Every structure is written in structure tokens, then in C-alpha cells.
Coordinates of N, CA and C in Angstrom, one line a residue:
M20 N 0.9 -1.2 -0.3 CA -0.2 -0.1 0.0 C 0.7 1.1 0.0
P21 N 0.1 2.1 -0.6 CA 1.2 3.7 -0.7 C 1.1 4.1 0.8
G22 N 2.5 5.0 0.7 CA 2.9 5.3 1.8 C 1.6 6.5 2.2
I23 N 1.3 6.5 4.2 CA -0.1 7.3 5.2 C 0.4 8.5 5.2
D24 N -0.1 9.5 4.8 CA 0.4 11.0 5.0 C 0.2 11.1 7.0
K25 N 1.0 11.9 7.6 CA 0.9 11.8 9.4 C 0.8 13.3 9.4
L26 N -0.5 13.9 10.5 CA 0.2 15.0 11.2 C 1.3 15.1 12.2
P27 N 2.3 15.8 12.1 CA 3.2 16.5 12.7 C 3.3 16.7 14.5
I28 N 3.2 15.1 15.2 CA 2.5 15.2 16.6 C 3.8 16.7 17.1
E29 N 5.2 16.3 16.6 CA 6.3 17.0 16.9 C 6.0 18.6 17.3
E30 N 5.3 18.8 16.2 CA 4.9 20.4 16.1 C 3.3 20.6 16.7
T31 N 2.6 20.0 17.7 CA 1.6 20.5 18.0 C 1.9 21.8 19.2
L32 N 2.8 21.4 19.8 CA 3.4 22.6 20.5 C 3.7 24.3 20.0
E33 N 3.8 23.9 19.0 CA 4.3 25.5 18.4 C 2.3 25.9 18.4
D34 N 2.1 24.8 17.3 CA 0.7 25.1 16.7 C 0.7 26.3 15.9
S35 N 1.5 26.2 14.9 CA 1.7 27.2 14.0 C 0.4 27.2 12.7
P36 N 0.5 28.2 12.1 CA -0.8 28.4 11.0 C -0.6 26.9 10.2
Q37 N 0.6 26.6 9.8 CA 0.7 25.9 8.5 C 0.0 24.9 9.0
T38 N 0.3 24.4 10.5 CA -0.4 22.9 11.2 C -1.7 23.0 11.6
R39 N -2.0 24.0 11.5 CA -3.7 24.2 11.5 C -4.4 24.0 10.4
S40 N -3.4 24.5 9.0 CA -3.7 24.4 8.0 C -4.3 22.7 7.4
L41 N -2.7 22.2 7.6 CA -2.8 20.7 7.4 C -4.2 19.8 8.6
L42 N -4.1 20.3 9.7 CA -5.5 19.8 10.4 C -6.6 19.7 9.5
G43 N -6.7 20.8 9.3 CA -8.3 20.6 8.5 C -8.6 19.8 7.3
V44 N -7.5 20.2 6.8 CA -7.3 18.7 5.4 C -7.4 17.1 6.0
F45 N -6.8 17.2 7.5 CA -7.2 15.7 8.3 C -8.5 15.7 8.5
E46 N -9.1 16.4 9.1 CA -10.6 16.3 9.5 C -11.4 16.9 8.7
E47 N -11.2 17.5 7.4 CA -11.7 17.3 6.1 C -11.8 15.5 5.9
D48 N -11.1 15.0 5.5 CA -10.7 13.6 5.2 C -11.8 12.4 6.2
A49 N -11.6 12.7 7.4 CA -11.9 12.1 8.3 C -13.8 12.5 8.2
T50 N -14.3 13.6 8.2 CA -15.4 13.6 7.7 C -16.1 12.4 6.4
A51 N -15.4 12.6 5.5 CA -15.7 11.9 4.2 C -15.4 10.5 4.6
I52 N -14.5 9.7 5.5 CA -14.1 8.5 5.7 C -16.4 8.4 6.7
S53 N -16.1 9.2 7.6 CA -17.7 8.9 8.6 C -18.3 8.7 7.2
N54 N -18.8 9.6 6.4 CA -20.3 9.4 5.6 C -20.2 8.1 4.5
Y55 N -18.9 7.6 4.1 CA -19.0 7.1 3.6 C -19.0 5.8 4.3
M56 N -18.3 5.7 5.2 CA -18.5 4.5 6.2 C -20.0 3.9 6.4
N57 N -20.8 5.4 6.7 CA -22.0 5.1 7.3 C -22.8 4.6 6.0
Q58 N -22.6 5.2 5.2 CA -23.5 4.6 4.1 C -23.2 2.9 3.9
L59 N -22.1 2.8 3.7 CA -21.5 1.1 3.6 C -21.9 0.1 4.8
Y60 N -22.0 1.0 6.0 CA -22.7 0.0 7.1 C -24.2 -0.1 6.8
Q61 N -25.1 0.8 6.5 CA -26.5 0.8 6.2 C -26.6 -0.5 4.7
A62 N -25.5 -0.7 4.0 CA -25.8 -1.0 2.5 C -25.5 -3.0 3.3
M63 N -24.2 -3.3 4.0 CA -24.0 -4.2 4.6 C -25.3 -4.9 5.5
H64 N -25.9 -3.8 6.2 CA -26.7 -4.0 7.5 C -28.0 -4.4 6.3
R65 N -28.4 -4.2 5.2 CA -29.4 -4.9 4.4 C -29.3 -5.9 4.0
I66 N -27.7 -6.0 3.9 CA -27.5 -7.6 3.6 C -28.0 -8.8 4.7
Y67 N -27.3 -8.2 5.4 CA -27.4 -8.9 6.9 C -28.8 -9.2 7.4
D68 N -29.9 -8.2 6.9 CA -31.5 -8.4 7.4 C -32.0 -9.2 6.2
A69 N -31.3 -8.9 5.1 CA -32.5 -9.9 3.8 C -31.5 -11.1 4.0
Q70 N -31.1 -11.6 4.6 CA -29.9 -13.2 4.8 C -31.0 -13.5 5.8
N71 N -31.2 -12.7 7.4 CA -31.9 -13.2 8.4 C -33.1 -13.7 7.6
E72 N -33.9 -13.0 7.0 CA -35.0 -12.8 6.7 C -35.4 -14.1 5.8
L73 N -34.9 -14.2 4.5 CA -34.4 -15.4 4.0 C -34.2 -16.9 4.6
S74 N -33.2 -16.7 5.4 CA -33.6 -17.8 6.9 C -34.3 -18.1 7.8
A75 N -35.3 -16.9 8.0 CA -37.0 -17.4 8.4 C -37.8 -17.8 7.5
A76 N -37.8 -17.6 6.2 CA -38.7 -17.5 5.1 C -38.7 -19.2 4.8
T77 N -37.2 -19.4 4.9 CA -37.0 -21.1 4.5 C -37.0 -21.8 5.3
H78 N -37.5 -21.2 6.7 CA -37.4 -22.5 7.9 C -38.7 -22.4 8.0
L79 N -39.6 -21.4 7.2 CA -41.0 -21.1 7.5 C -41.9 -22.2 6.3
T80 N -40.9 -22.6 5.5 CA -41.5 -23.6 4.2 C -41.4 -24.3 4.4
S81 N -40.3 -24.8 5.0 CA -39.8 -26.3 5.7 C -41.2 -26.9 6.6
K82 N -41.2 -25.5 7.5 CA -42.0 -26.3 8.5 C -44.0 -26.7 7.9
L83 N -44.1 -25.7 6.7 CA -45.4 -25.6 6.5 C -45.3 -26.9 5.1
L84 N -44.4 -27.5 4.3 CA -44.6 -28.6 3.9 C -44.1 -30.0 4.8
K85 N -43.7 -29.8 6.1 CA -44.0 -30.8 7.0 C -45.4 -31.0 7.2
E86 N -46.6 -29.9 7.3 CA -47.4 -30.2 7.5 C -48.7 -30.4 6.9
Y87 N -47.7 -30.7 5.7 CA -48.9 -30.6 4.4 C -50.1 -32.1 4.8
E88 N -49.5 -32.8 5.1 CA -50.3 -34.2 5.1 C -51.2 -33.8 6.5
K89 N -51.2 -33.0 7.2 CA -51.8 -33.0 8.4 C -53.2 -32.0 7.7
Q90 N -53.3 -31.7 6.8 CA -54.4 -30.7 6.2 C -55.2 -31.7 5.4
R91 N -55.9 -31.1 5.7 CA -57.5 -31.7 4.9 C -58.3 -30.7 3.9
F92 N -58.2 -31.3 2.8 CA -58.8 -30.6 1.6 C -59.9 -31.3 1.2
P93 N -61.3 -30.4 0.8 CA -62.3 -31.0 0.6 C -62.5 -31.7 -1.0
L94 N -61.6 -31.2 -1.7 CA -61.2 -32.3 -3.0 C -60.3 -32.8 -2.7
G95 N -59.1 -32.9 -2.3 CA -58.0 -33.7 -2.3 C -57.9 -34.6 -2.2
G96 N -58.8 -35.0 -0.9 CA -58.2 -36.2 -0.4 C -57.1 -36.9 0.0
D97 N -56.6 -38.0 0.4 CA -55.3 -38.3 0.7 C -54.8 -38.9 -0.3
D98 N -53.9 -37.9 -0.2 CA -52.5 -38.4 -1.7 C -51.2 -38.7 -0.8
E99 N -51.4 -39.6 -1.0 CA -49.6 -40.0 0.2 C -48.6 -39.8 -0.9
V100 N -48.7 -39.9 -2.2 CA -47.7 -39.6 -3.0 C -46.8 -38.0 -3.2
M101 N -47.9 -37.3 -3.0 CA -48.1 -35.8 -3.3 C -47.3 -35.4 -1.7
S102 N -48.0 -35.9 -0.6 CA -47.5 -36.0 1.0 C -46.3 -36.6 0.9
S103 N -45.9 -37.5 0.8 CA -43.9 -37.9 0.7 C -43.2 -37.1 0.1
T104 N -43.8 -37.0 -0.9 CA -43.2 -36.0 -2.0 C -42.6 -34.6 -1.6
L105 N -43.7 -34.2 -0.9 CA -43.4 -33.1 -0.2 C -42.6 -32.9 1.5
Q106 N -42.5 -34.1 1.8 CA -42.0 -34.4 3.0 C -40.0 -34.6 2.9
Q107 N -40.1 -35.5 1.4 CA -38.8 -34.9 0.9 C -38.2 -33.7 0.6
F108 N -38.6 -32.6 0.7 CA -38.7 -31.1 -0.1 C -38.7 -30.8 1.1
S109 N -39.5 -31.0 1.9 CA -39.2 -30.5 3.3 C -38.1 -30.8 4.2
K110 N -37.4 -31.9 3.9 CA -35.8 -32.1 4.5 C -35.2 -31.8 4.0
V111 N -34.8 -31.3 2.6 CA -34.0 -30.8 1.7 C -34.2 -29.3 2.3
I112 N -35.0 -28.7 1.9 CA -35.5 -27.5 2.1 C -35.0 -27.0 3.3
D113 N -35.4 -28.2 4.7 CA -34.8 -27.9 6.4 C -33.2 -27.5 6.5
E114 N -32.5 -28.3 5.5 CA -31.1 -28.4 5.3 C -30.7 -27.3 4.8
L115 N -31.2 -26.5 3.5 CA -30.6 -25.2 3.2 C -31.1 -24.0 4.3
S116 N -32.3 -24.3 4.7 CA -32.2 -23.7 6.0 C -31.4 -23.2 7.2
S117 N -30.9 -24.5 7.4 CA -29.6 -24.8 8.4 C -28.5 -23.8 7.7
C118 N -28.0 -24.1 6.5 CA -27.2 -23.4 5.9 C -27.3 -21.8 6.0
H119 N -28.0 -21.4 5.7 CA -28.6 -20.1 5.9 C -28.6 -19.3 7.3
A120 N -28.9 -20.0 8.1 CA -28.7 -19.7 9.2 C -27.4 -19.8 9.6
V121 N -26.3 -20.4 9.4 CA -25.2 -20.2 9.3 C -24.5 -19.3 8.6
L122 N -24.9 -19.2 7.4 CA -24.7 -17.9 6.9 C -24.9 -16.5 7.5
S123 N -25.8 -16.6 8.2 CA -26.6 -15.4 8.8 C -25.4 -15.4 9.9
T124 N -25.1 -16.5 10.6 CA -23.9 -16.4 11.8 C -22.7 -15.4 11.4
Q125 N -22.7 -16.1 10.1 CA -21.0 -16.0 10.1 C -20.6 -14.3 8.9
L126 N -22.3 -13.9 9.0 CA -22.3 -12.4 8.4 C -22.2 -11.7 9.5
A127 N -22.7 -12.0 10.6 CA -22.9 -10.9 11.8 C -21.4 -11.3 12.4
D128 N -20.8 -12.4 12.8 CA -19.5 -12.0 13.3 C -17.8 -11.7 12.0
A129 N -18.3 -12.1 11.2 CA -16.9 -11.6 10.0 C -17.7 -10.2 9.5
M130 N -18.8 -9.6 9.1 CA -18.8 -8.7 8.2 C -19.3 -7.3 9.5
M131 N -20.7 -8.0 9.7 CA -21.3 -6.4 10.5 C -20.4 -6.1 12.1
F132 N -19.6 -7.3 13.0 CA -19.0 -7.0 13.8 C -18.1 -5.8 13.2
P133 N -16.8 -6.2 12.7 CA -16.0 -5.6 12.4 C -16.2 -3.6 12.0
I134 N -17.2 -3.7 10.9 CA -17.6 -2.3 10.2 C -18.3 -1.6 11.4
T135 N -18.8 -2.5 12.7 CA -20.0 -1.5 13.8 C -18.9 -1.1 14.5
Q136 N -17.8 -2.1 14.9 CA -16.4 -1.8 15.8 C -16.1 -0.1 15.1
F137 N -15.6 -0.5 14.1 CA -15.1 0.7 13.6 C -16.2 2.3 13.9
K138 N -16.8 1.4 13.5 CA -18.2 3.0 13.4 C -18.3 3.5 14.6
E139 N -19.2 2.9 15.3 CA -19.1 3.0 17.4 C -17.8 3.5 17.9
R140 N -16.6 3.0 17.7 CA -15.9 3.1 18.3 C -14.4 3.8 18.0
D141 N -14.3 4.1 16.6 CA -13.2 4.7 16.2 C -13.6 5.9 15.2
L142 N -14.9 6.1 14.8 CA -14.9 7.0 14.1 C -15.8 8.1 15.5
K143 N -16.5 7.7 16.4 CA -16.9 8.1 17.5 C -16.0 8.8 18.3
E144 N -14.9 8.3 18.6 CA -13.5 8.8 19.3 C -13.0 9.9 18.3
I145 N -13.1 10.1 17.5 CA -12.5 11.3 16.4 C -13.3 12.2 16.6
L146 N -14.8 11.9 17.0 CA -15.7 13.0 17.2 C -15.6 13.4 18.0
T147 N -15.4 12.4 19.1 CA -15.1 13.2 20.8 C -14.0 14.0 20.8
L148 N -12.7 13.8 20.5 CA -11.9 14.3 20.5 C -11.8 15.6 20.0
K149 N -12.6 15.5 18.9 CA -12.4 16.9 18.3 C -13.2 17.7 19.3
E150 N -14.3 17.4 20.0 CA -15.1 18.2 20.8 C -13.8 19.0 21.7
V151 N -13.4 17.7 22.4 CA -12.3 18.3 23.7 C -11.5 19.0 23.2
F152 N -10.9 18.9 21.7 CA -9.8 19.8 21.5 C -10.6 21.3 21.1
Q153 N -11.5 21.2 20.6 CA -12.3 22.5 20.3 C -12.8 23.5 21.6
I154 N -12.9 22.3 22.8 CA -13.1 23.5 23.7 C -11.9 23.8 24.6
A155 N -10.7 22.9 24.7 CA -9.2 23.3 25.3 C -8.9 24.4 24.1
S156 N -9.4 24.5 23.0 CA -8.8 25.5 22.1 C -9.6 27.0 22.7
N157 N -10.9 26.8 22.8 CA -11.5 28.0 22.8 C -11.1 28.7 24.4
D158 N -10.9 27.9 25.5 CA -10.6 28.1 26.7 C -9.1 29.1 26.9
H159 N -8.3 28.2 25.9 CA -6.9 28.9 25.9 C -6.8 30.1 25.2
D160 N -7.9 30.2 24.3 CA -8.0 31.6 23.3 C -8.3 32.6 24.3
A161 N -9.4 32.3 25.7 CA -9.9 33.0 26.4 C -9.1 33.8 27.2
A162 N -8.3 32.7 27.9 CA -7.4 32.8 28.4 C -6.5 34.0 28.2
I163 N -6.1 33.6 26.7 CA -5.0 34.2 26.1 C -5.1 36.3 26.0
N164 N -6.6 36.2 25.5 CA -7.3 37.4 25.4 C -7.9 38.3 27.0
K165 N -8.3 37.6 28.1 CA -7.8 38.2 29.3 C -6.0 38.5 29.8
Y166 N -5.3 37.8 29.3 CA -4.2 38.0 29.9 C -3.9 39.7 28.8
S167 N -4.5 39.2 27.7 CA -4.2 40.4 27.2 C -4.5 42.2 27.1
R168 N -5.5 41.9 28.5 CA -6.4 43.0 28.4 C -5.8 43.4 29.8
L169 N -5.0 42.6 30.4 CA -4.3 43.2 31.5 C -3.8 44.8 31.8
S170 N -4.1 45.6 32.8 CA -3.5 47.0 32.6 C -2.0 46.9 32.8
K171 N -1.1 47.7 32.2 CA 0.0 47.7 32.1 C 0.2 48.9 33.1
K172 N -0.6 49.7 33.4 CA -0.4 50.8 34.7 C -0.8 50.5 35.7
R173 N -1.6 49.9 35.7 CA -2.1 49.5 37.2 C -2.1 47.6 37.6
E174 N -1.2 47.7 37.2 CA -0.6 45.8 37.4 C -1.1 45.7 38.8
N175 N -1.7 44.4 39.1 CA -1.8 43.5 40.5 C -1.2 42.1 40.5
D176 N -0.3 42.0 41.6 CA 0.4 41.0 41.2 C -0.5 40.0 41.3
K177 N -1.5 39.5 41.8 CA -2.0 38.8 42.3 C -3.0 38.5 40.7
V178 N -3.4 38.8 40.7 CA -3.9 39.2 39.4 C -3.5 38.1 38.2
K179 N -2.1 39.1 38.0 CA -1.7 38.5 37.1 C -0.9 37.4 37.4
Y180 N -0.9 36.9 38.2 CA -0.2 35.6 38.5 C -0.9 34.6 38.3
E181 N -3.0 35.2 38.2 CA -3.4 34.1 38.1 C -4.0 34.0 36.3
V182 N -3.7 35.2 36.3 CA -4.2 34.9 34.3 C -3.0 34.2 33.8
T183 N -1.7 34.9 34.7 CA -0.4 33.8 34.0 C -0.8 32.4 34.1
E184 N -0.8 31.9 35.1 CA -1.2 30.5 35.5 C -2.3 29.9 34.4
D185 N -3.6 30.7 34.4 CA -4.7 30.3 33.4 C -4.0 30.4 32.3
V186 N -3.1 31.4 31.8 CA -2.8 31.0 30.4 C -2.0 29.5 30.6
Y187 N -1.5 29.5 31.3 CA -0.1 28.3 31.2 C -1.0 26.9 31.7
T188 N -1.8 27.0 31.7 CA -2.5 25.5 32.4 C -3.7 25.3 31.1
S189 N -4.1 26.0 30.6 CA -5.0 25.9 29.5 C -4.1 25.9 28.0
R190 N -2.8 26.4 28.2 CA -2.0 26.0 27.1 C -1.5 24.2 27.0
K191 N -1.3 24.1 28.6 CA -1.0 23.0 29.2 C -1.8 21.5 28.0
K192 N -3.2 21.7 28.4 CA -4.5 21.7 28.2 C -4.5 21.4 26.9
Q193 N -4.7 22.2 26.0 CA -4.4 22.7 24.5 C -3.9 21.7 24.0
H194 N -2.2 21.2 24.6 CA -1.2 20.7 23.8 C -1.6 19.0 24.1
Q195 N -1.9 18.3 25.4 CA -2.3 17.5 25.8 C -3.4 17.0 24.3
T196 N -4.0 18.0 24.6 CA -5.7 17.4 23.8 C -5.7 17.3 22.2
M197 N -4.2 18.4 21.8 CA -3.8 18.3 20.6 C -3.5 17.1 20.0
M198 N -2.1 16.8 20.4 CA -1.6 15.3 20.5 C -2.4 14.1 20.3
H199 N -3.4 13.9 21.7 CA -4.1 12.9 21.6 C -5.3 12.8 20.2
Y200 N -5.1 14.3 19.6 CA -6.5 14.6 18.4 C -5.5 13.9 17.6
F201 N -3.9 14.4 17.3 CA -3.6 14.3 16.4 C -3.2 12.6 16.0
C202 N -2.9 12.0 16.7 CA -2.2 10.4 17.1 C -4.0 9.7 16.3
A203 N -5.1 10.3 17.0 CA -6.2 9.5 16.5 C -6.5 9.6 15.3
L204 N -6.4 11.0 14.8 CA -6.0 11.1 13.0 C -5.5 10.5 12.6
N205 N -4.1 10.0 12.6 CA -3.2 9.5 12.2 C -3.4 8.0 12.1
T206 N -4.0 8.0 13.3 CA -4.4 5.9 13.6 C -5.1 5.8 12.4
L207 N -6.5 6.6 12.6 CA -7.3 6.6 11.5 C -6.9 6.3 9.5
Q208 N -6.0 6.9 9.4 CA -5.8 6.5 8.3 C -5.1 5.5 8.1
Y209 N -4.5 4.4 9.4 CA -4.3 2.8 8.9 C -5.4 2.1 9.3
K210 N -6.2 3.0 9.9 CA -7.4 1.5 10.1 C -8.9 2.1 9.3
K211 N -8.7 2.7 8.6 CA -10.0 2.6 7.3 C -9.6 2.2 6.4
K212 N -8.2 1.8 6.3 CA -8.0 0.5 5.3 C -8.5 -0.7 5.7
I213 N -8.4 -0.8 6.7 CA -8.8 -2.0 7.3 C -10.3 -2.5 7.6
A214 N -11.1 -1.3 7.7 CA -12.5 -1.2 8.0 C -13.2 -1.5 6.9
L215 N -12.5 -0.9 5.8 CA -13.1 -1.5 4.4 C -12.8 -2.7 4.2
L216 N -11.9 -3.6 4.1 CA -11.3 -4.6 3.4 C -11.9 -5.9 4.7
E217 N -11.6 -5.2 5.9 CA -12.2 -6.7 6.8 C -13.2 -7.1 6.7
P218 N -14.6 -6.4 6.7 CA -15.9 -6.8 6.6 C -15.9 -7.3 5.2
L219 N -15.3 -6.7 3.6 CA -15.9 -7.4 2.7 C -15.1 -8.8 2.8
L220 N -13.8 -8.8 2.9 CA -13.4 -10.4 3.0 C -14.2 -11.0 4.1
G221 N -14.7 -10.7 5.1 CA -15.6 -11.7 5.8 C -17.0 -12.0 5.0
Y222 N -17.4 -11.3 4.3 CA -18.8 -11.4 3.5 C -18.6 -12.1 2.3
M223 N -17.6 -12.2 1.4 CA -17.0 -12.9 0.8 C -16.7 -14.5 1.2
Q224 N -15.6 -14.4 2.3 CA -15.9 -15.9 3.0 C -16.7 -16.5 3.6
A225 N -17.7 -15.5 4.0 CA -18.9 -16.4 4.0 C -19.6 -16.7 3.2
Q226 N -20.0 -16.1 2.4 CA -20.4 -16.7 0.9 C -19.8 -17.8 0.2
I227 N -18.7 -17.8 0.2 CA -17.8 -19.0 0.0 C -18.1 -20.5 0.3
S228 N -18.2 -20.5 1.8 CA -18.3 -21.4 2.6 C -20.1 -21.8 2.9
F229 N -20.7 -21.1 2.4 CA -22.2 -21.3 2.1 C -22.4 -21.8 1.0
F230 N -21.8 -21.5 0.0 CA -21.9 -22.0 -1.5 C -21.1 -23.9 -1.5
K231 N -20.0 -23.7 -1.0 CA -19.6 -25.2 -0.2 C -20.6 -26.1 0.4
M232 N -21.0 -25.6 1.9 CA -22.3 -26.4 2.2 C -23.7 -26.8 1.3
G233 N -23.6 -25.8 0.4 CA -25.2 -26.1 -0.2 C -24.4 -27.1 -1.8
S234 N -23.2 -27.1 -1.6 CA -22.5 -28.5 -3.2 C -22.6 -29.6 -2.2
E235 N -22.5 -29.7 -0.7 CA -22.3 -30.7 -0.2 C -23.2 -31.4 0.1
N236 N -24.5 -30.8 0.3 CA -25.9 -30.8 0.7 C -26.7 -31.5 -0.7
L237 N -26.2 -30.7 -1.7 CA -27.0 -30.8 -3.1 C -26.4 -32.4 -3.6
S238 N -26.7 -33.3 -3.4 CA -26.1 -34.4 -3.7 C -26.3 -35.0 -4.9
E239 N -25.9 -36.6 -5.6 CA -26.4 -36.9 -6.6 C -28.0 -37.5 -7.0
Q240 N -28.0 -37.9 -5.5 CA -29.5 -38.3 -5.4 C -30.4 -37.6 -5.0
L241 N -29.5 -36.1 -4.6 CA -30.9 -35.2 -4.6 C -30.9 -34.7 -5.9
E242 N -30.4 -34.5 -7.1 CA -30.4 -34.2 -8.0 C -30.9 -34.9 -9.2
E243 N -31.0 -36.6 -8.7 CA -31.9 -37.4 -9.3 C -34.0 -37.1 -9.2
F244 N -33.7 -36.9 -7.8 CA -34.8 -36.7 -7.1 C -35.8 -35.6 -7.9
L245 N -35.0 -34.3 -7.9 CA -35.4 -33.4 -8.5 C -35.7 -33.4 -10.0
A246 N -34.8 -34.5 -10.7 CA -34.6 -34.3 -12.1 C -36.2 -35.3 -11.7
N247 N -36.8 -36.3 -11.5 CA -37.6 -37.3 -11.4 C -39.0 -36.1 -11.1
I248 N -39.3 -35.4 -10.7 CA -40.1 -34.5 -10.0 C -40.3 -33.6 -10.9
G249 N -39.3 -33.3 -11.6 CA -38.9 -32.5 -12.9 C -40.1 -33.1 -13.9
T250 N -39.7 -34.1 -14.2 CA -40.0 -34.8 -15.1 C -41.9 -35.1 -15.1
S251 N -42.0 -35.5 -13.8 CA -43.7 -35.5 -13.2 C -44.3 -34.3 -13.9
V252 N -43.6 -32.9 -13.2 CA -44.5 -32.1 -13.5 C -44.8 -31.5 -15.0
Q253 N -43.5 -31.8 -15.4 CA -43.6 -31.6 -17.5 C -45.0 -32.5 -17.4
N254 N -44.8 -34.2 -17.4 CA -45.7 -35.0 -17.7 C -47.3 -34.5 -17.3
F255 N -47.5 -33.9 -16.2 CA -48.5 -33.3 -15.3 C -49.4 -32.1 -16.6
V256 N -47.9 -31.5 -17.0 CA -48.7 -30.0 -17.7 C -49.4 -30.8 -19.4
S257 N -48.3 -31.5 -19.3 CA -49.0 -32.5 -21.3 C -50.2 -33.1 -21.0
E258 N -50.3 -33.4 -19.7 CA -51.9 -34.2 -19.6 C -52.9 -33.4 -19.7
Y259 N -52.2 -32.0 -18.7 CA -53.2 -30.9 -18.8 C -53.4 -30.2 -20.0
S260 N -52.9 -30.3 -20.3 CA -52.6 -29.1 -21.6 C -53.7 -30.5 -22.9
R261 N -53.3 -31.5 -23.0 CA -54.1 -32.7 -23.6 C -55.8 -32.8 -23.2
H262 N -56.0 -32.6 -22.1 CA -57.1 -32.1 -21.4 C -58.0 -31.1 -22.0
I263 N -57.2 -30.1 -21.9 CA -57.7 -29.0 -21.9 C -58.7 -28.8 -23.5
I264 N -57.6 -29.4 -24.4 CA -57.6 -29.2 -25.7 C -59.0 -30.4 -26.4
V265 N -59.3 -31.3 -25.5 CA -60.5 -32.1 -25.7 C -61.4 -30.8 -25.2
I266 N -61.6 -30.7 -23.9 CA -62.9 -30.4 -23.8 C -63.1 -29.1 -24.5
I267 N -62.3 -28.2 -25.3 CA -62.3 -26.6 -26.0 C -62.9 -27.2 -27.2
H268 N -62.6 -29.1 -27.8 CA -63.0 -29.8 -29.5 C -64.2 -29.7 -28.9
K269 N -65.1 -30.3 -27.7 CA -65.9 -30.6 -27.4 C -66.9 -29.5 -27.5

């Protein structure tokens, strides 16, 4: 990966206009990262929600197929062949439902967890430090203004000492918060790459695992069963079509 820009922490004590200008660029970048990652988080959450819904719907379908033999249809009568066929479908779909449930769990752990951590921990930390730094800067500016308003003609040693001490304390606090803020912004330049790649990697690995499970469950025996059912459906359609033609010609 290309080199990553850094804020010069060693220059926080001087706090020059150039350093503040560079800070503005990093803050703008952090805002752009936050906006983009929030959109990506919402998109991935839609995938996760859709997968959970698919898992639940698949499980419900399997359950309803199992309950077919308990149904009593006024014109249907007892159809043991249909009941047996649907029972077999129910078993297959139940296995697929288990695969979907595993995929949901993997998406939660490998995709949603890392991007949620980045959003709720790292991005919030930047926002918090920015607010703390702004407060410290405002306090320091207020102390400087108060010191500049001291009367040169009527100096009061006690007041001058208190104001000077306030300037020193506020400057020290501003410097400390500025260093923490710079460190967090520099770290963000590394973490944003991980925050983008890690959930995507987790998503793809979860999908690959899901497809492998599906391939293992879809055995040759199942394929033969599905082929037979497909042939039966086609024969039924053909018979139905001939029946309709006979009725029309009558």
C-alpha cells in the first residue's frame, strides 16, 4: 500500500498556522470517511437483514411442507404420493435453512462486527476528541484574551499571577488534547483501510462457505430426485394441456 500521510505531532507545541491548515485537511478527510462508512454500514446491514429474513422464510417453508399431510382439503382426499414428495422437499429445504442460518451467523461475526466496531468506536472517538480539542482551544483563546487585557499601568501581582497561571494551564491542556487528537487522526488513516477490507473479506468468505455447504448438501441422489419431480411436473402439464384441448374441441 502507498505511504500514509501523518500529522506532525512534534509540531503541536508550536501550533503554527501551517499545522492548523494541515489539521483541517485531515478533519475533512475524517468527515468523508465517516460519511462513506455510514453508507457502507447501511448497505451491509441490508444484506444482513435480508439474509436473516431469507433464513426465517426458508425455515417457515420447510415447516409448512411438513404440515401438508395434516391438512384436509375438501376436494383433495388423501394423496400419499404428494405427501411423501413434500416431506422429502421439506427435509432438503430444512437443510438449506440450516445453511442460511449458518451464513447469517457468519455475516454477523465476520462482516457486521468489524464495521460496527469501526463506526461505533473509532469514528466516535474522532468526533469526541475533536469536541474536546475545540473546547480546550476555546479555553486557551479566552485565557490569552484575558491576559492581553491586563492593565500595564495598574498591575496587580495577584491578578497577573492568576491570569498567567490560567494561560499556562489552558495551553498545557490544549497541547495534550491536540497530541491525542493528532494521534487518533493519524491512526484513522491506517484503520480506514482495515475497516474497508475486513468486512468485505468476511462477506466473501461467508458466501464461499455457504456455497460449499450447498454443494455438499446437493448430492447426486438429490439431483436425481429433483429430475424425477421435474419429469412428473412436465408430464402433468402435458396431460393437462391435452385435457384442455379435448374440452375445447367438444
